[in-house]
PDB file of C-alpha atoms in Angstrom:
ATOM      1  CA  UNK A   1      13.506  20.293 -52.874  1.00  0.00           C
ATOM      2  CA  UNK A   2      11.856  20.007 -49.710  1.00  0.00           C
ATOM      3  CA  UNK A   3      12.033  16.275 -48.083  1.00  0.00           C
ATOM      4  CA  UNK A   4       9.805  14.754 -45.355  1.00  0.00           C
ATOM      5  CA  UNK A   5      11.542  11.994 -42.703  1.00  0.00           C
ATOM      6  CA  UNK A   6       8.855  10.226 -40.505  1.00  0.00           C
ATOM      7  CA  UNK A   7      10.369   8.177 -37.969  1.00  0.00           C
ATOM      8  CA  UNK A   8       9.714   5.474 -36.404  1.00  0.00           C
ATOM      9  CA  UNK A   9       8.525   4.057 -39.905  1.00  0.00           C
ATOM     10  CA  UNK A  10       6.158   1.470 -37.229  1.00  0.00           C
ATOM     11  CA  UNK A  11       5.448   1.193 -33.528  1.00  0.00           C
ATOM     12  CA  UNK A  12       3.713  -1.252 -31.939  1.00  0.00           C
ATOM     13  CA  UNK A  13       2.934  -0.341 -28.135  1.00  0.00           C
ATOM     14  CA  UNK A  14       0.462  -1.378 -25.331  1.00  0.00           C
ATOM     15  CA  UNK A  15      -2.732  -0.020 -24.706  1.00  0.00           C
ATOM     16  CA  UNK A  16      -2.623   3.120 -22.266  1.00  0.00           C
ATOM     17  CA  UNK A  17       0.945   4.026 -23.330  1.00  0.00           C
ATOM     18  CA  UNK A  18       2.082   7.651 -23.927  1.00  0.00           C
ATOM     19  CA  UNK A  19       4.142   8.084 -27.412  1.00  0.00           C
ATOM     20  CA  UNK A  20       5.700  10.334 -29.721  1.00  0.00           C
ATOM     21  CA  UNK A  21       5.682   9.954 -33.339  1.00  0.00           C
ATOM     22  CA  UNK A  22       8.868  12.475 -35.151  1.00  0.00           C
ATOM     23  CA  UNK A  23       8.614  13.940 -38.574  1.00  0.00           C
ATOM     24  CA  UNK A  24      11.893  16.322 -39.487  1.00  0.00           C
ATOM     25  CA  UNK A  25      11.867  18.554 -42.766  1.00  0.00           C
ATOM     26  CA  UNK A  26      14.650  19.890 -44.660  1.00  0.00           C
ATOM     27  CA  UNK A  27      13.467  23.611 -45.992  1.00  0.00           C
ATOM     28  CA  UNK A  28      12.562  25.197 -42.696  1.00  0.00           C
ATOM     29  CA  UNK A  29      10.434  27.923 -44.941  1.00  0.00           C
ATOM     30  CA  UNK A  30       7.401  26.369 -44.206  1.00  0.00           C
ATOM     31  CA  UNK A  31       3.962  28.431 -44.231  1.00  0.00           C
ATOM     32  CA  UNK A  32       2.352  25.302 -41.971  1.00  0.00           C
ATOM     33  CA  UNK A  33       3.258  21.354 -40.695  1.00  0.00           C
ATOM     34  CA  UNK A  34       0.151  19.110 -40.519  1.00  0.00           C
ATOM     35  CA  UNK A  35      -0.700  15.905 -38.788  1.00  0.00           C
ATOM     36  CA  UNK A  36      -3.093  13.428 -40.363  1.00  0.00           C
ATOM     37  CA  UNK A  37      -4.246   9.951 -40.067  1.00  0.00           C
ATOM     38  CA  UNK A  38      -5.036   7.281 -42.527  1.00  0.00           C
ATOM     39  CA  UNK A  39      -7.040   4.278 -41.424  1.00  0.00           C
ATOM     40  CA  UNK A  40      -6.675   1.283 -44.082  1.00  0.00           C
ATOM     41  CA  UNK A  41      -8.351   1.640 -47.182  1.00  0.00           C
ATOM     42  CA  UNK A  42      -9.599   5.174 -46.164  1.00  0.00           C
ATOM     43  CA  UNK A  43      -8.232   8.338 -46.920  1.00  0.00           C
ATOM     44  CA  UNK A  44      -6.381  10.534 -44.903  1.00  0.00           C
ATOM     45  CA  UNK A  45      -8.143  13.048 -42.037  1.00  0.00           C
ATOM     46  CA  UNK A  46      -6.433  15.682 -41.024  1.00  0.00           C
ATOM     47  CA  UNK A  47      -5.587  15.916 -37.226  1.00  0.00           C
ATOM     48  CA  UNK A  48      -3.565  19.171 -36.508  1.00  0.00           C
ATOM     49  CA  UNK A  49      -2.427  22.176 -38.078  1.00  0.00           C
ATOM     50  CA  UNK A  50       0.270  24.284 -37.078  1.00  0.00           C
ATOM     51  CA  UNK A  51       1.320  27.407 -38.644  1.00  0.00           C
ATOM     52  CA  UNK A  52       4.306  28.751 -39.339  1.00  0.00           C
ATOM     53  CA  UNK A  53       4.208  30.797 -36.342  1.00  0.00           C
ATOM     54  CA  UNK A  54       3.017  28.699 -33.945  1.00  0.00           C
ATOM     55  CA  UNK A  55       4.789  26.138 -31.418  1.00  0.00           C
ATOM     56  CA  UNK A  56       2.220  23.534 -30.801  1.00  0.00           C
ATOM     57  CA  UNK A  57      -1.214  22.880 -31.021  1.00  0.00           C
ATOM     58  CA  UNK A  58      -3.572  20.302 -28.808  1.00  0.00           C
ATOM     59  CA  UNK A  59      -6.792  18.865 -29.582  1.00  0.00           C
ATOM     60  CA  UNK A  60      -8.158  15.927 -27.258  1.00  0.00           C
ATOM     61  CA  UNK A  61      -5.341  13.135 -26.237  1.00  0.00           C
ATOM     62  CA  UNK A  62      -3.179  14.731 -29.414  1.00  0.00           C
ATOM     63  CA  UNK A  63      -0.359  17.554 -29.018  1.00  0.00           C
ATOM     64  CA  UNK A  64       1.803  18.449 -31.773  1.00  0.00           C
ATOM     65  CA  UNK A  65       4.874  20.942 -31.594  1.00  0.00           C
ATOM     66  CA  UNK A  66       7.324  22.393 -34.246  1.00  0.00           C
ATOM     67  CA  UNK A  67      10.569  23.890 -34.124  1.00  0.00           C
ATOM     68  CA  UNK A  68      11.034  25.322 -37.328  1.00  0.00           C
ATOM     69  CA  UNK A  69      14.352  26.137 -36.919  1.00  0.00           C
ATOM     70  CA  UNK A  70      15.669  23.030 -36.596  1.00  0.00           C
ATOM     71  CA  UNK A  71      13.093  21.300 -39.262  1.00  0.00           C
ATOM     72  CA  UNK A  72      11.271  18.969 -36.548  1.00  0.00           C
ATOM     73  CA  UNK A  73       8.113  18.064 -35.535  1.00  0.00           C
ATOM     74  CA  UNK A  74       6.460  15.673 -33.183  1.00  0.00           C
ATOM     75  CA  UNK A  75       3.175  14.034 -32.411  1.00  0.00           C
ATOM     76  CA  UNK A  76       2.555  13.179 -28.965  1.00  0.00           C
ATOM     77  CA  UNK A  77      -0.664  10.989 -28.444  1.00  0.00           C
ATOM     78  CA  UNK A  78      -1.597  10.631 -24.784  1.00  0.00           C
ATOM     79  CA  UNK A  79      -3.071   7.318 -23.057  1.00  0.00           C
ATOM     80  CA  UNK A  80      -2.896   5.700 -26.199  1.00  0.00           C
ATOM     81  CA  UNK A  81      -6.058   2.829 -27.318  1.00  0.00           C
ATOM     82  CA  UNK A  82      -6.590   0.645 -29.994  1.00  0.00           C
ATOM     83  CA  UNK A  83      -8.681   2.992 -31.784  1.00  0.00           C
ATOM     84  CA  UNK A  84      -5.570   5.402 -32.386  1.00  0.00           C
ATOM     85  CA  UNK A  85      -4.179   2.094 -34.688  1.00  0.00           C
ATOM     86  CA  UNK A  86      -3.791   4.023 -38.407  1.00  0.00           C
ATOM     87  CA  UNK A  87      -1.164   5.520 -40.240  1.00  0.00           C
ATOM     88  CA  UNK A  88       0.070   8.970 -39.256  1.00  0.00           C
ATOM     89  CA  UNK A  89       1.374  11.307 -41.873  1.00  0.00           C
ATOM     90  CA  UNK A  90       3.346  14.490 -41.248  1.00  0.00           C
ATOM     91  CA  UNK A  91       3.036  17.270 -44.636  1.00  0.00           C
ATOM     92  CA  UNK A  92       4.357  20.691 -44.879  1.00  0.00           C
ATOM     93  CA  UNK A  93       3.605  23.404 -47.306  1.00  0.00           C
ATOM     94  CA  UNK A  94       6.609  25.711 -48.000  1.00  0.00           C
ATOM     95  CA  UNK A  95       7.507  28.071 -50.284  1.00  0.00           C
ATOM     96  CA  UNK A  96      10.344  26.450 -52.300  1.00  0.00           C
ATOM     97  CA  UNK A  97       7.748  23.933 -53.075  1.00  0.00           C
ATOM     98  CA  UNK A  98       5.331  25.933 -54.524  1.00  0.00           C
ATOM     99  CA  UNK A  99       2.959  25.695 -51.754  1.00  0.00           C
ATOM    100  CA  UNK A 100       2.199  22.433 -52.599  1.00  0.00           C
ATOM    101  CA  UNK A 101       2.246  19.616 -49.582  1.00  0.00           C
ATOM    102  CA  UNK A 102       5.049  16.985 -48.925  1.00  0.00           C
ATOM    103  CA  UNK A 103       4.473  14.164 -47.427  1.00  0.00           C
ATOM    104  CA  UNK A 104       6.451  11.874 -45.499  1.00  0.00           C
ATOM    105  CA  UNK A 105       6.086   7.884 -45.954  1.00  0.00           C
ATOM    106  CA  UNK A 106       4.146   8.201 -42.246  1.00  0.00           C
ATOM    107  CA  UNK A 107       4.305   5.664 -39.228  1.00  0.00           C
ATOM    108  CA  UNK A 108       2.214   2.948 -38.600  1.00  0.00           C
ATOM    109  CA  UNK A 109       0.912   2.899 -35.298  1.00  0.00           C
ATOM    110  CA  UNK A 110      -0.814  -0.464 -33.897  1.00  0.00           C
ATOM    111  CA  UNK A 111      -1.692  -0.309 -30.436  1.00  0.00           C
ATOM    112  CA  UNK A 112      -2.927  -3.710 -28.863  1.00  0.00           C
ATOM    113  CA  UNK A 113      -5.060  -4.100 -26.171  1.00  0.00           C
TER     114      UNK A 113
ATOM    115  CA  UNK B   1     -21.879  17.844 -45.893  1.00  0.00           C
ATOM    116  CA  UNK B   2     -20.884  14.771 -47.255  1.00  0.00           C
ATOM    117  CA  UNK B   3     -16.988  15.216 -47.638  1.00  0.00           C
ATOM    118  CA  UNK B   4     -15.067  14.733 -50.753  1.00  0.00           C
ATOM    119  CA  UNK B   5     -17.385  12.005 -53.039  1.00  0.00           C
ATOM    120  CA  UNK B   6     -14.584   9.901 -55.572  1.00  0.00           C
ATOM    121  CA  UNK B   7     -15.789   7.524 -57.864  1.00  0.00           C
ATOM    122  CA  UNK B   8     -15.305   4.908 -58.688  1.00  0.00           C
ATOM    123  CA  UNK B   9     -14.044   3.209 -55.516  1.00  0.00           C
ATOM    124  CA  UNK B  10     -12.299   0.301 -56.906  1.00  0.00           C
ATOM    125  CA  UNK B  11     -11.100   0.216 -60.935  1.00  0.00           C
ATOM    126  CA  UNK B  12      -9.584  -3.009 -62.916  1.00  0.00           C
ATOM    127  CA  UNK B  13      -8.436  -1.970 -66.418  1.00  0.00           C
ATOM    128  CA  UNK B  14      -6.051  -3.668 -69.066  1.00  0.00           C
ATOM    129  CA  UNK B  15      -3.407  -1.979 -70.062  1.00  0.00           C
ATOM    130  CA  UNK B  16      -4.104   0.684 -72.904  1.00  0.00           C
ATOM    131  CA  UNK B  17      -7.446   1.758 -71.902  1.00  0.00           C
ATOM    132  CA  UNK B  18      -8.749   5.095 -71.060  1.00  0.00           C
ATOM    133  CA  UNK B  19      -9.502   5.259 -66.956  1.00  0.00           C
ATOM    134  CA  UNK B  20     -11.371   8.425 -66.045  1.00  0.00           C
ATOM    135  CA  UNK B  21     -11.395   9.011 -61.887  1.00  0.00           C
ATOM    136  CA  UNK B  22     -14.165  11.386 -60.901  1.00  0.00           C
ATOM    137  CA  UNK B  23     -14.004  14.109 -58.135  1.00  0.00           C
ATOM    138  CA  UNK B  24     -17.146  16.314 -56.263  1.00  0.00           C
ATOM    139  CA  UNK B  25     -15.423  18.298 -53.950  1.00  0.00           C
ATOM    140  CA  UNK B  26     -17.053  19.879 -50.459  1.00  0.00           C
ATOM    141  CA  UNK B  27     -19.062  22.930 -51.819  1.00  0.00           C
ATOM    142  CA  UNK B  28     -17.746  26.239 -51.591  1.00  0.00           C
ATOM    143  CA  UNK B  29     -14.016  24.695 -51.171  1.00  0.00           C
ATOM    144  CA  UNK B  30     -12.099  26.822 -54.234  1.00  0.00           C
ATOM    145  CA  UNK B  31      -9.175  24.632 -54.074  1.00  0.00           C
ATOM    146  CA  UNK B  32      -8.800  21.107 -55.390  1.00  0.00           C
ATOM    147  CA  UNK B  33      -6.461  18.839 -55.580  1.00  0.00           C
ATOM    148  CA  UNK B  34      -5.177  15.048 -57.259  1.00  0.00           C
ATOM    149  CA  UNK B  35      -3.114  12.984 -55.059  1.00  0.00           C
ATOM    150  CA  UNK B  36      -1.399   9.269 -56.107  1.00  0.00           C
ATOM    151  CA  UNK B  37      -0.371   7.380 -53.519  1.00  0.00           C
ATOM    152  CA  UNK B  38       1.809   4.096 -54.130  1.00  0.00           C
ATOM    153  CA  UNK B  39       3.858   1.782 -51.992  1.00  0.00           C
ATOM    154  CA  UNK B  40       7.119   3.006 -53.640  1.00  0.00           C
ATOM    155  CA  UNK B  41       6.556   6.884 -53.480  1.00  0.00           C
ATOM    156  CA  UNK B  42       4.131   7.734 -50.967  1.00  0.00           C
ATOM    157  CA  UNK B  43       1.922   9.995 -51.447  1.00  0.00           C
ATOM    158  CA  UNK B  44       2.456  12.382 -54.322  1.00  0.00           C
ATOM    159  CA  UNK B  45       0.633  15.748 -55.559  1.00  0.00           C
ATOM    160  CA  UNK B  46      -0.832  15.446 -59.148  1.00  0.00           C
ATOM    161  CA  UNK B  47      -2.186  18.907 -60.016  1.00  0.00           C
ATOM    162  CA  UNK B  48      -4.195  21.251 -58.092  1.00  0.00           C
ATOM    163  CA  UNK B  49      -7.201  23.472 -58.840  1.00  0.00           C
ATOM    164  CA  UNK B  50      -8.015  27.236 -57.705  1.00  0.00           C
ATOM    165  CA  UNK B  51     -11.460  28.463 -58.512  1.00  0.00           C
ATOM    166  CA  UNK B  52     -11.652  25.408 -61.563  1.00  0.00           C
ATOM    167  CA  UNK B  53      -8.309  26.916 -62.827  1.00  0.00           C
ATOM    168  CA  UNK B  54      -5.202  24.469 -62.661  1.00  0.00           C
ATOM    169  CA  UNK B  55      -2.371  26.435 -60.986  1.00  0.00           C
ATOM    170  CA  UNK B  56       0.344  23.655 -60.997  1.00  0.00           C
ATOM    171  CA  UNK B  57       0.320  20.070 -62.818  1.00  0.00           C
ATOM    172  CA  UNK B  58       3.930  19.671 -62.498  1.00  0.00           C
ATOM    173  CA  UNK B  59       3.281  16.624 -60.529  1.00  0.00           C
ATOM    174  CA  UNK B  60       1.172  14.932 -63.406  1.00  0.00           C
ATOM    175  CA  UNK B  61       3.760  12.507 -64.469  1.00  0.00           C
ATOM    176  CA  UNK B  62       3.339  12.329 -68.219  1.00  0.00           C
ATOM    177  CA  UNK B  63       1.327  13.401 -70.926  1.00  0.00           C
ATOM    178  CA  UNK B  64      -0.896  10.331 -70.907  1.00  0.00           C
ATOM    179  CA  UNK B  65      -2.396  12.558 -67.607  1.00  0.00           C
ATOM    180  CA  UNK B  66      -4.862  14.912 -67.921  1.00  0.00           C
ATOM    181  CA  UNK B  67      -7.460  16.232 -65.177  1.00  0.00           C
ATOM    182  CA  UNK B  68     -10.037  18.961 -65.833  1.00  0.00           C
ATOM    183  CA  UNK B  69     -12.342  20.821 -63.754  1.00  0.00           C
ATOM    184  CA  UNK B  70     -15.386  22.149 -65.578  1.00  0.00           C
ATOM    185  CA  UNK B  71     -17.378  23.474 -62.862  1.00  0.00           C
ATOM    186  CA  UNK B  72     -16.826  24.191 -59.011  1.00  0.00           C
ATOM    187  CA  UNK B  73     -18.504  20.936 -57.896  1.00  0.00           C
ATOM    188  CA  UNK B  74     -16.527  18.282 -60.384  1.00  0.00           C
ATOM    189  CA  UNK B  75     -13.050  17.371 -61.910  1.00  0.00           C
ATOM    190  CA  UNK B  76     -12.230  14.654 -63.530  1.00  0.00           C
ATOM    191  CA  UNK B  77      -8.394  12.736 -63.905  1.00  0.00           C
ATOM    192  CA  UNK B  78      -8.037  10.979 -67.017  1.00  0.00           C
ATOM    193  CA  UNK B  79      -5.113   8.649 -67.780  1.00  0.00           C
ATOM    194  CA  UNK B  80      -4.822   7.316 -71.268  1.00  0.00           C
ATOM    195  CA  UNK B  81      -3.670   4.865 -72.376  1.00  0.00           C
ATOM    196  CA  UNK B  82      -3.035   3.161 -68.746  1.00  0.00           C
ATOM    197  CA  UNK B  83      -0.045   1.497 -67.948  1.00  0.00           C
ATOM    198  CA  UNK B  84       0.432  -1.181 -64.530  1.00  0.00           C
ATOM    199  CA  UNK B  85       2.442   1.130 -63.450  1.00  0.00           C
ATOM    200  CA  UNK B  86      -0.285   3.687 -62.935  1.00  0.00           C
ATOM    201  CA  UNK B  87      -1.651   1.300 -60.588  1.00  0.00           C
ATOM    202  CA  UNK B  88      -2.375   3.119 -57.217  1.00  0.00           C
ATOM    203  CA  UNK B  89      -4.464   5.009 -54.901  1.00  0.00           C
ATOM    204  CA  UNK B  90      -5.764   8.199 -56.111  1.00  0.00           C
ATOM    205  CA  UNK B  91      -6.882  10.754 -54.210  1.00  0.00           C
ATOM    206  CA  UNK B  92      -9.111  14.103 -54.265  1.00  0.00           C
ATOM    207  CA  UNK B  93      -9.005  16.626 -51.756  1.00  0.00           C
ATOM    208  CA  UNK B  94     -10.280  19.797 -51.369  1.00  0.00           C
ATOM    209  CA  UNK B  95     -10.151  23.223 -48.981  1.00  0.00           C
ATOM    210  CA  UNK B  96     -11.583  26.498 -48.791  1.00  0.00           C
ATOM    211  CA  UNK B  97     -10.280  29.440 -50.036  1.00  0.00           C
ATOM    212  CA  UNK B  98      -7.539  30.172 -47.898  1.00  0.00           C
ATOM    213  CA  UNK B  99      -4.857  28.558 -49.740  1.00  0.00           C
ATOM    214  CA  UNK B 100      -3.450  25.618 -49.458  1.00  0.00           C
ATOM    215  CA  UNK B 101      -0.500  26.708 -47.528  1.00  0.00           C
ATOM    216  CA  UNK B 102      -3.049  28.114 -44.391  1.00  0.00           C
ATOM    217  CA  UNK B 103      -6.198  25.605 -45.003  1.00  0.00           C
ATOM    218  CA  UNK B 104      -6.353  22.086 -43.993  1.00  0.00           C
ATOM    219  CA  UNK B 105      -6.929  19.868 -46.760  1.00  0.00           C
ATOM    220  CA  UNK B 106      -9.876  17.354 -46.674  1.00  0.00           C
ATOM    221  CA  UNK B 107      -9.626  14.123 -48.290  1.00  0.00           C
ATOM    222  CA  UNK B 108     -11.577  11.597 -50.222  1.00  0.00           C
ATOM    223  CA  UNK B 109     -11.656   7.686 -49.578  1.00  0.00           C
ATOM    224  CA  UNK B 110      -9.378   7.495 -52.901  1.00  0.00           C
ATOM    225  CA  UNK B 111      -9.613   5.229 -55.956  1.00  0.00           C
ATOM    226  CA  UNK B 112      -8.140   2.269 -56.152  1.00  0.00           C
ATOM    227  CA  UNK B 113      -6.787   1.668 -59.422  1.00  0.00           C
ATOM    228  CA  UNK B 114      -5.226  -1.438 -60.616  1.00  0.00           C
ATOM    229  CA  UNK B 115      -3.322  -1.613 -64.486  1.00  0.00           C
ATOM    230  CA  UNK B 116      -3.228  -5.213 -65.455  1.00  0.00           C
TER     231      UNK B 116
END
């Protein structure tokens, strides 16, 4: 049964400061790891997608890598603001899970200005 | 488009009656999918939908769940009789027809359920 780790499970940080959120996975038969954000109350957006066959993928202040082999994943958020304050959840679809997505428990972020 | 459209938003029941969560996905999106998310368990797949056939509902807890989809454009999740501890966030999501293991999912703002 495939099982989703997010750690730290919170981080607080300054305004302006780089940081890496880590998700690790324990069925490295995944067909895709993805990134997404929850904002209180809302539901969850989805922020990055990386396939199976990919190392990393970037979009805006956000960079994302996986290393299959090893089950790990991280979220690197650039010249962090307030605005990036949410809940980040890592999910991956593999096969001995029926394609179906896991979830970790995520990381809350607050950054303070 | 206007995204995934739950209602309600907010839902206060007694225990024993029927609560019916409604889902419109994004049109043209083949796949759909229930999501419960609680304090205790995270987030938590329910059933999912391809082309308003149900493909898995091994994560519907017990038989007091049932969801339907009758048409491409609604589903429905039905718990009867509640129970508090069906109180939680439940969400819809839908994605196109890649599959869910290639296409990103997109989510609704959830229902917030609450069992007294």
């Amino acid at each position: 049964k495939q099982e989703v780790t997010q750690i730290p499970a919170a981080l607080s940080v300054p305004e302006g400061e780089n940081l890496v959120l880590n998700c690790s996975f324990t069925d490295s038969a995944i067909y895709n790891l993805q990134w997404f954000r929850q904002d209180p109350g809302k539901g969850l957006t989805s922020l990055l997608l990386i396939q199976s066959s990919q190392r990393e993928q970037t979009s805006g202040r956000l960079n994302a890598s996986l290393d299959k082999s090893s089950g790990r994943s991280t979220l690197y958020i650039a010249a962090s603001q307030p605005g990036d304050s949410a809940t980040y959840l890592c999910a991956v679809s593999a096969e001995t899970s029926g394609s179906r997505l896991t979830f970790g428990e995520g990381t809350q972020l607050t950054v303070n200005p | 488009d206007a995204g995934v459209i739950q209602s309600p938003r907010h839902e206060v029941t007694e225990m024993g009656q029927e609560v019916t969560l409604r889902c419109k996905p994004i049109s043209g999106h083949d796949y759909l999918f229930w999501y419960r998310q609680t304090m205790m368990r995270g987030l938590e797949l329910l059933i999912y939908f391809n082309n308003n056939v149900p493909i898995d509902d091994s994560g519907m807890p017990e038989d007091r769940f049932s969801a339907k989809m009758p048409n491409a454009s609604f589903s429905t999740l039905k718990i009867q009789p509640s129970e508090p501890r069906d109180s939680a966030v439940y969400f819809c999501a839908s994605s196109l027809w890649g599959g869910i293991g290639i296409e990103t999912q997109y989510f609704g703002p959830g229902t917030r359920l609450l069992v007294l």
